[in-house]
Backbone as JSON, one array per atom type, in Angstrom:
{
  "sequence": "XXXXXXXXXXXXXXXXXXXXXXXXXXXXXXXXXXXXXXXXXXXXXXXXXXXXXXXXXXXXXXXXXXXXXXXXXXXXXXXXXXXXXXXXXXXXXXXXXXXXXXXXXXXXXXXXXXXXXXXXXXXXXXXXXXXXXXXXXXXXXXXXXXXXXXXXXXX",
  "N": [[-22.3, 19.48, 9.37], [-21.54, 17.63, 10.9], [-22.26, 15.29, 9.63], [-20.91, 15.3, 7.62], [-18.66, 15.03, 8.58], [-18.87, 12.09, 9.65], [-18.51, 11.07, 7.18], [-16.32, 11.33, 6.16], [-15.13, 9.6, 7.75], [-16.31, 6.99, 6.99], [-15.54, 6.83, 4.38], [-12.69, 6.47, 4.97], [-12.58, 4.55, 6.29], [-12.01, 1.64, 4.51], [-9.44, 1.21, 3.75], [-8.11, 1.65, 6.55], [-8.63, -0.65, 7.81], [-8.23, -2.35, 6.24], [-5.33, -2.16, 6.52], [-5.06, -2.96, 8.81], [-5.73, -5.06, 8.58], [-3.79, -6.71, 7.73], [-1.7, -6.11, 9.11], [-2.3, -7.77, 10.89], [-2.32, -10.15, 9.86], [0.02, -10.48, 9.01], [1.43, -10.73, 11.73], [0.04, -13.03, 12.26], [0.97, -15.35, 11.15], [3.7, -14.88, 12.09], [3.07, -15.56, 14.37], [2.14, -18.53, 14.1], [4.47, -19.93, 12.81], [6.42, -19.16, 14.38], [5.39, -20.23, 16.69], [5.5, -23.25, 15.79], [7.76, -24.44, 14.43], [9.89, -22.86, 15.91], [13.09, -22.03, 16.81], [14.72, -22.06, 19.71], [17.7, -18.89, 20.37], [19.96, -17.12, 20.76], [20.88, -13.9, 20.78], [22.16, -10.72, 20.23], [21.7, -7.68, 21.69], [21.36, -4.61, 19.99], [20.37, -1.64, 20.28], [18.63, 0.26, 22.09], [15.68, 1.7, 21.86], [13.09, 4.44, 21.98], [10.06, 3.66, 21.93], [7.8, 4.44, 19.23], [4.72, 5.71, 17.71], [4.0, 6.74, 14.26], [5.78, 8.94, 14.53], [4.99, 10.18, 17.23], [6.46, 9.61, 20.73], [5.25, 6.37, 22.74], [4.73, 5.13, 25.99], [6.52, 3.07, 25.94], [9.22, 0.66, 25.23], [11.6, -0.02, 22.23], [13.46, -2.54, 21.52], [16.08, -3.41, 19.88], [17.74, -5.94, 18.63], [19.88, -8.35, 17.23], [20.61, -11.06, 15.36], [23.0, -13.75, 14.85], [23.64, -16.12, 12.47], [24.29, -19.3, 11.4], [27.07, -19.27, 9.24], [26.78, -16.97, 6.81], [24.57, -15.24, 6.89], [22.95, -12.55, 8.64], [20.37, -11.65, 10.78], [18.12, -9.33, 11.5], [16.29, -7.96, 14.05], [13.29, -6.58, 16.32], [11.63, -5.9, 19.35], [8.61, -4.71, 21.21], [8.28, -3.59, 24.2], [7.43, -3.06, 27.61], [8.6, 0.09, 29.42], [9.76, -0.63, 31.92], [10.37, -3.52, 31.63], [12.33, -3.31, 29.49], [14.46, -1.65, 30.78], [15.72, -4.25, 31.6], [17.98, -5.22, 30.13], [20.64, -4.13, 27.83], [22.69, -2.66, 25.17], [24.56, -4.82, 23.58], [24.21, -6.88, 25.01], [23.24, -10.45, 25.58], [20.68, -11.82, 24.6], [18.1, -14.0, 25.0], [16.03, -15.73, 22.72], [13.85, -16.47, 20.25], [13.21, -17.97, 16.87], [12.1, -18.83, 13.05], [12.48, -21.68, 12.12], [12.29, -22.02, 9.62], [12.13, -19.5, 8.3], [14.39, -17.09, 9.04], [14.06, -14.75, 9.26], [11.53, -14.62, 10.61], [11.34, -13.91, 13.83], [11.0, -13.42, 17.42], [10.6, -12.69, 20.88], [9.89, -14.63, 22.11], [7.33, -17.28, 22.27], [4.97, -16.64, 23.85], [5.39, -13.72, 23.7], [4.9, -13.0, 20.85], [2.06, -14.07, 20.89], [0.9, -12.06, 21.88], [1.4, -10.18, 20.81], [-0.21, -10.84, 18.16], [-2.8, -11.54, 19.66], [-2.87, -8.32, 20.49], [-2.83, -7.04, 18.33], [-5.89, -8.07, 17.11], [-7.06, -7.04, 19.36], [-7.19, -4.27, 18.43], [-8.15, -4.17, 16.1], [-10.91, -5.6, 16.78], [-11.89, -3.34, 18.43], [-11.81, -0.95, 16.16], [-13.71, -1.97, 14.77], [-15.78, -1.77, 16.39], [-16.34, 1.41, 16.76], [-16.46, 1.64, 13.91], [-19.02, 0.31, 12.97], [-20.76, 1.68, 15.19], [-20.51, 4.19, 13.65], [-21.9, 4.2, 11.47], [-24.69, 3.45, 12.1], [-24.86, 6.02, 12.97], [-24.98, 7.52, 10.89], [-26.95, 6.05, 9.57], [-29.22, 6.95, 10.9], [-29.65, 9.39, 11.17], [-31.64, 12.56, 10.64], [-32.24, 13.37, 7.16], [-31.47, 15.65, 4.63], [-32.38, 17.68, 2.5], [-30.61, 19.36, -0.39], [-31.47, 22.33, -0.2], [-31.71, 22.53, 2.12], [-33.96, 21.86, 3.64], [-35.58, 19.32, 6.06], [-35.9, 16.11, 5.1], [-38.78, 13.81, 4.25], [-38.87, 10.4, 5.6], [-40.12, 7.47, 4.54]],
  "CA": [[-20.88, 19.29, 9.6], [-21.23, 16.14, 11.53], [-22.44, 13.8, 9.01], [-19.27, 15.5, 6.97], [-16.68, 13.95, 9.51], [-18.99, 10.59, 9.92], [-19.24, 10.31, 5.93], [-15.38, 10.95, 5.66], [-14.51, 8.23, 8.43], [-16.48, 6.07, 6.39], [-14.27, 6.97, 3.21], [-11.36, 6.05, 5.34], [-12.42, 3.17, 6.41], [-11.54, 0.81, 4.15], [-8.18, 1.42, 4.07], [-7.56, 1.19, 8.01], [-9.33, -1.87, 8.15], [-6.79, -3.67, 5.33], [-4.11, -1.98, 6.98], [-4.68, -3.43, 10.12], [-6.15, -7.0, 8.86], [-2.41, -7.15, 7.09], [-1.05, -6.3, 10.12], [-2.84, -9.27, 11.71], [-2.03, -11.19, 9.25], [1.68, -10.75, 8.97], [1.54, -11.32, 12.9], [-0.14, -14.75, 12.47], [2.27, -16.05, 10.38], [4.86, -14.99, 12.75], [3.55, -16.84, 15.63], [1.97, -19.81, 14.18], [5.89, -20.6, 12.51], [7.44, -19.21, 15.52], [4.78, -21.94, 17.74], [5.57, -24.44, 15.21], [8.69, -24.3, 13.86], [10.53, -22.01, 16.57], [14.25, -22.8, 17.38], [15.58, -21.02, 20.6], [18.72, -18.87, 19.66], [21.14, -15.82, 21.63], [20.77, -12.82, 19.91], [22.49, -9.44, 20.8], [20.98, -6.08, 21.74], [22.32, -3.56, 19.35], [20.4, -0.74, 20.96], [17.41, 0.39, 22.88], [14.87, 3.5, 21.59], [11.97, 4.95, 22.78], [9.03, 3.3, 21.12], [6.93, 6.2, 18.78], [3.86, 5.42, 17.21], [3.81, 7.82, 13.66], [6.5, 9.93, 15.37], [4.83, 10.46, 18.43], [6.68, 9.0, 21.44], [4.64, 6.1, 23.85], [5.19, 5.08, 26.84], [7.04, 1.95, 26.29], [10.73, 0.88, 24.63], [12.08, -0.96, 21.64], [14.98, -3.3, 21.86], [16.69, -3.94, 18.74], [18.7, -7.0, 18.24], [20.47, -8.89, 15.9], [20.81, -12.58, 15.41], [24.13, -14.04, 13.77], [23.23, -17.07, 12.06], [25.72, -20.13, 10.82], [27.01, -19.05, 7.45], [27.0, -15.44, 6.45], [23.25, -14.44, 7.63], [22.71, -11.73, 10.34], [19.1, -11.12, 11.41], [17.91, -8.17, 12.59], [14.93, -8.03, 15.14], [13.06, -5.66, 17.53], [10.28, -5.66, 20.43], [8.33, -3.94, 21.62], [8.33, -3.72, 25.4], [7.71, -1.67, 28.69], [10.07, 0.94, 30.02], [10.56, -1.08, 32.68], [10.67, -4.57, 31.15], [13.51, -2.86, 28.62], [15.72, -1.84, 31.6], [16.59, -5.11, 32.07], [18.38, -5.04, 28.89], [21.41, -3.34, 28.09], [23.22, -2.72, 24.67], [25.69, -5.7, 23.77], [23.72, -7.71, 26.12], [23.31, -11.35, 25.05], [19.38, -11.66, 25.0], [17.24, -15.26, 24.0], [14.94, -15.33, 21.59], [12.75, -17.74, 18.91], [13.19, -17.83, 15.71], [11.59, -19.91, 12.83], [13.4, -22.51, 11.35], [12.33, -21.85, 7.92], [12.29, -18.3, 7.94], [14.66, -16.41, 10.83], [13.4, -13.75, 9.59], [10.69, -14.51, 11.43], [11.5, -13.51, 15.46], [10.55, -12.69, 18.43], [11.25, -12.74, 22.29], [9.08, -15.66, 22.67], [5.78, -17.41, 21.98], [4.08, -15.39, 24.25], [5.36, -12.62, 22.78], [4.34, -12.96, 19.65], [0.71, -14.55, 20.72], [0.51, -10.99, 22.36], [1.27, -9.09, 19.4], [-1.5, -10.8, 17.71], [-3.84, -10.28, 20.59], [-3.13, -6.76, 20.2], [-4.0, -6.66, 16.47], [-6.95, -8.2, 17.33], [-8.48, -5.96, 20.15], [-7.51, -2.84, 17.98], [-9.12, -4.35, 14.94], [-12.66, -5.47, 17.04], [-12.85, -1.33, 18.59], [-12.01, 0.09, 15.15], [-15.13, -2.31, 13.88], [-17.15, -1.23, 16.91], [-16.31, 2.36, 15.92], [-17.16, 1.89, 12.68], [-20.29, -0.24, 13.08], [-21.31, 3.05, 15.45], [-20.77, 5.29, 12.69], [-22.85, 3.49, 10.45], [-25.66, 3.6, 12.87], [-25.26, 7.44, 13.3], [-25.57, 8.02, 9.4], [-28.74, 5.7, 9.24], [-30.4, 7.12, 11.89], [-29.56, 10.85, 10.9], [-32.47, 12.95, 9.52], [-32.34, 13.39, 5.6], [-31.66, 16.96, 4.6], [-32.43, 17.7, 0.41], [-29.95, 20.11, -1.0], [-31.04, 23.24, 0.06], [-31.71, 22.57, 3.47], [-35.22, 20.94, 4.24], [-35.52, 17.95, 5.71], [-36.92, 15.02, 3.84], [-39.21, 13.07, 5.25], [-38.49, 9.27, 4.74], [-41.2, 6.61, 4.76]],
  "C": [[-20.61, 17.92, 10.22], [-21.38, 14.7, 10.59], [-21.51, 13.96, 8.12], [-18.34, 14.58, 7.19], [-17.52, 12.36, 9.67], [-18.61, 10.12, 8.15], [-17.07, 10.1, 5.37], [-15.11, 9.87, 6.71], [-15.28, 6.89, 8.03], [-15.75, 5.76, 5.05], [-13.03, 6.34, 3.36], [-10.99, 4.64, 5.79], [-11.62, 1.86, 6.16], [-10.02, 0.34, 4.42], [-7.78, 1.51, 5.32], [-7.93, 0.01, 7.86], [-8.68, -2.86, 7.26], [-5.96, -3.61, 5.62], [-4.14, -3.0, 7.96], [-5.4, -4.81, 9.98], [-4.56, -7.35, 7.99], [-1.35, -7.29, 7.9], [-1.28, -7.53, 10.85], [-2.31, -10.71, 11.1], [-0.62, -11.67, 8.86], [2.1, -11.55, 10.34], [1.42, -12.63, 12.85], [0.4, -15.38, 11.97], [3.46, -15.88, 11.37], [4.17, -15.75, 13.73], [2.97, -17.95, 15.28], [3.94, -20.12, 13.41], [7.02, -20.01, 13.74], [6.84, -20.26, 17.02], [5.51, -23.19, 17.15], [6.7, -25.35, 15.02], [9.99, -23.35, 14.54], [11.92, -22.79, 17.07], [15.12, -21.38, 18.68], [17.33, -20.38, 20.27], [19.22, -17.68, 20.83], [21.2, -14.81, 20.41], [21.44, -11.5, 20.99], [22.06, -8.16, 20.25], [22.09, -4.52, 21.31], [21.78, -2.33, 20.12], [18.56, -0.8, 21.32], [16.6, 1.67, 22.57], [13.4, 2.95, 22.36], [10.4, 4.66, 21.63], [7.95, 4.33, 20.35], [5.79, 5.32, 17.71], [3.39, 7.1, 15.63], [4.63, 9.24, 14.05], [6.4, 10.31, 16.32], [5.1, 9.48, 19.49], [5.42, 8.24, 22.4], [5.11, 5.96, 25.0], [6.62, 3.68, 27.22], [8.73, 2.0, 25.03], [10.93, -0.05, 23.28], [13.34, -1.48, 21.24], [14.76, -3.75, 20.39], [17.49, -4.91, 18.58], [18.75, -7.54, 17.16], [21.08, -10.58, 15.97], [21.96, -12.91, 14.51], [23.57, -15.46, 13.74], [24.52, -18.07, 11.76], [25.45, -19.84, 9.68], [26.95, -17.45, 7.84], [25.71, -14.63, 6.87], [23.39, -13.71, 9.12], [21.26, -11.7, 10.14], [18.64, -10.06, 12.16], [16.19, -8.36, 12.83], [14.33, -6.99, 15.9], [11.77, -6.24, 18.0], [9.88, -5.21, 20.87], [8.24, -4.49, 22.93], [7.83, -2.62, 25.97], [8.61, -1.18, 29.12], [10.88, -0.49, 31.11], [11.19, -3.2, 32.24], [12.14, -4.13, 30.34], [14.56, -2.45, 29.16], [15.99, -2.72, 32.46], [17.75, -5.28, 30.97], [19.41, -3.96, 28.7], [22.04, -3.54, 26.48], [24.79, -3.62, 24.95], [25.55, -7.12, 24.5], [23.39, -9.14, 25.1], [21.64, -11.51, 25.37], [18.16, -13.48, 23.88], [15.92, -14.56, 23.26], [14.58, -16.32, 20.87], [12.77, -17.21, 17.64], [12.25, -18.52, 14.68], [12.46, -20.31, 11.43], [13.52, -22.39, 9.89], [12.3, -20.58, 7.68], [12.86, -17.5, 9.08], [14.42, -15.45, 10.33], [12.52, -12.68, 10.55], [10.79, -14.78, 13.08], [10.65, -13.46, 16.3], [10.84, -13.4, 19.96], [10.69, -14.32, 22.95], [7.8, -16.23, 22.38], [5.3, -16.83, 22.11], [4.33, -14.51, 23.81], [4.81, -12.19, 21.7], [2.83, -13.38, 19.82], [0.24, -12.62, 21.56], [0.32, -9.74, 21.91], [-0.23, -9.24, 18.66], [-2.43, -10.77, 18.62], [-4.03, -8.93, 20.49], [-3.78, -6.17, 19.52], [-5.13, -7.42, 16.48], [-8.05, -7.62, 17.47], [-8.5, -4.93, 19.24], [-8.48, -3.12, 16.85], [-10.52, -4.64, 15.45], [-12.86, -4.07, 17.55], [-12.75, -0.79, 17.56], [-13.43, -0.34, 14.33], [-16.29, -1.97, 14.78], [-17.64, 0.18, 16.45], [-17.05, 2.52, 14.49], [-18.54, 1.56, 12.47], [-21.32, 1.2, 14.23], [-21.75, 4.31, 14.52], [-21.73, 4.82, 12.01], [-24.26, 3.4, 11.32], [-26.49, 5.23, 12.66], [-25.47, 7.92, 12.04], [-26.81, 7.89, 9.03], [-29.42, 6.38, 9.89], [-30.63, 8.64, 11.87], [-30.75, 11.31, 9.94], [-31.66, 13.2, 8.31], [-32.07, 14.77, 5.29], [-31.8, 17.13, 3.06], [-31.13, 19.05, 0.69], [-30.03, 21.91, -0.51], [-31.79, 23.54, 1.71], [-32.67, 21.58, 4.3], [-34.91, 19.79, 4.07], [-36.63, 17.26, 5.17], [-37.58, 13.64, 4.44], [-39.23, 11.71, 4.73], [-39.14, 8.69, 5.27], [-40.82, 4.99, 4.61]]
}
């Protein structure tokens, strides 16, 4: 049963591990053109929720804002934050922010902000490869069993 659940979290692998190098990689694009190319702007906080990861609430908040642009563009934005960082913040509230000049798409509260995002997707991506590089250990190193039970002795 155990080398079951190691052999499917090797199945699954792949697929976390592109998820979350896409995630990284969307990030680094946002903060090298929000380092580079960043123009400070006033953005207002449409509203404030309770940050959920897959539907399950964490501990921290996300502020939603919206950037009006010159010309007909709005921008919409969010951050993630802590509870208490987020009640400084108030719907309607006038709140700075970085944009990037060639794409306002591309947001966020601040350099640091964004160099903190990708930090994030970093650390999670080196423990899901320690993880995995563990599993891969515990498969090799697992006796051999043939088919109808005996193990197989490997030379």
């Amino acid at each position: 049963m155990k080398e079951l659940k190691l052999y499917l979290i090797m199945l699954t692998a792949p697929l976390v591990l592109l998820f979350a190098l896409a995630q990284l990689r969307a990030d680094y694009a946002l903060y090298r053109q929000v380092r580079d190319y960043g123009l400070p702007a006033t953005a207002i906080v449409r509203s404030i929720d309770l940050a959920s990861y897959i539907g399950r609430t964490e501990g921290g908040r996300k502020v939603n804002y919206v950037l009006d642009l010159p010309g007909p563009a709005m921008v919409n934005g969010s951050a993630h934050m802590s509870k208490r960082a987020a009640d400084r913040y108030s719907p309607g509230q006038e709140i700075e922010i970085v944009y990037a000049e060639t794409n306002p798409s591309l947001n966020a509260l601040s350099v640091a902000h964004a160099w903190g995002a990708l930090v994030s997707d970093a650390i999670v991506i080196f423990a899901y490869g320690a993880v995995l590089a563990l599993v891969i250990a515990l498969i090799r190193t697992a006796p051999r069993r043939a088919w109808r039970g005996r193990t197989l002795s490997i030379k």
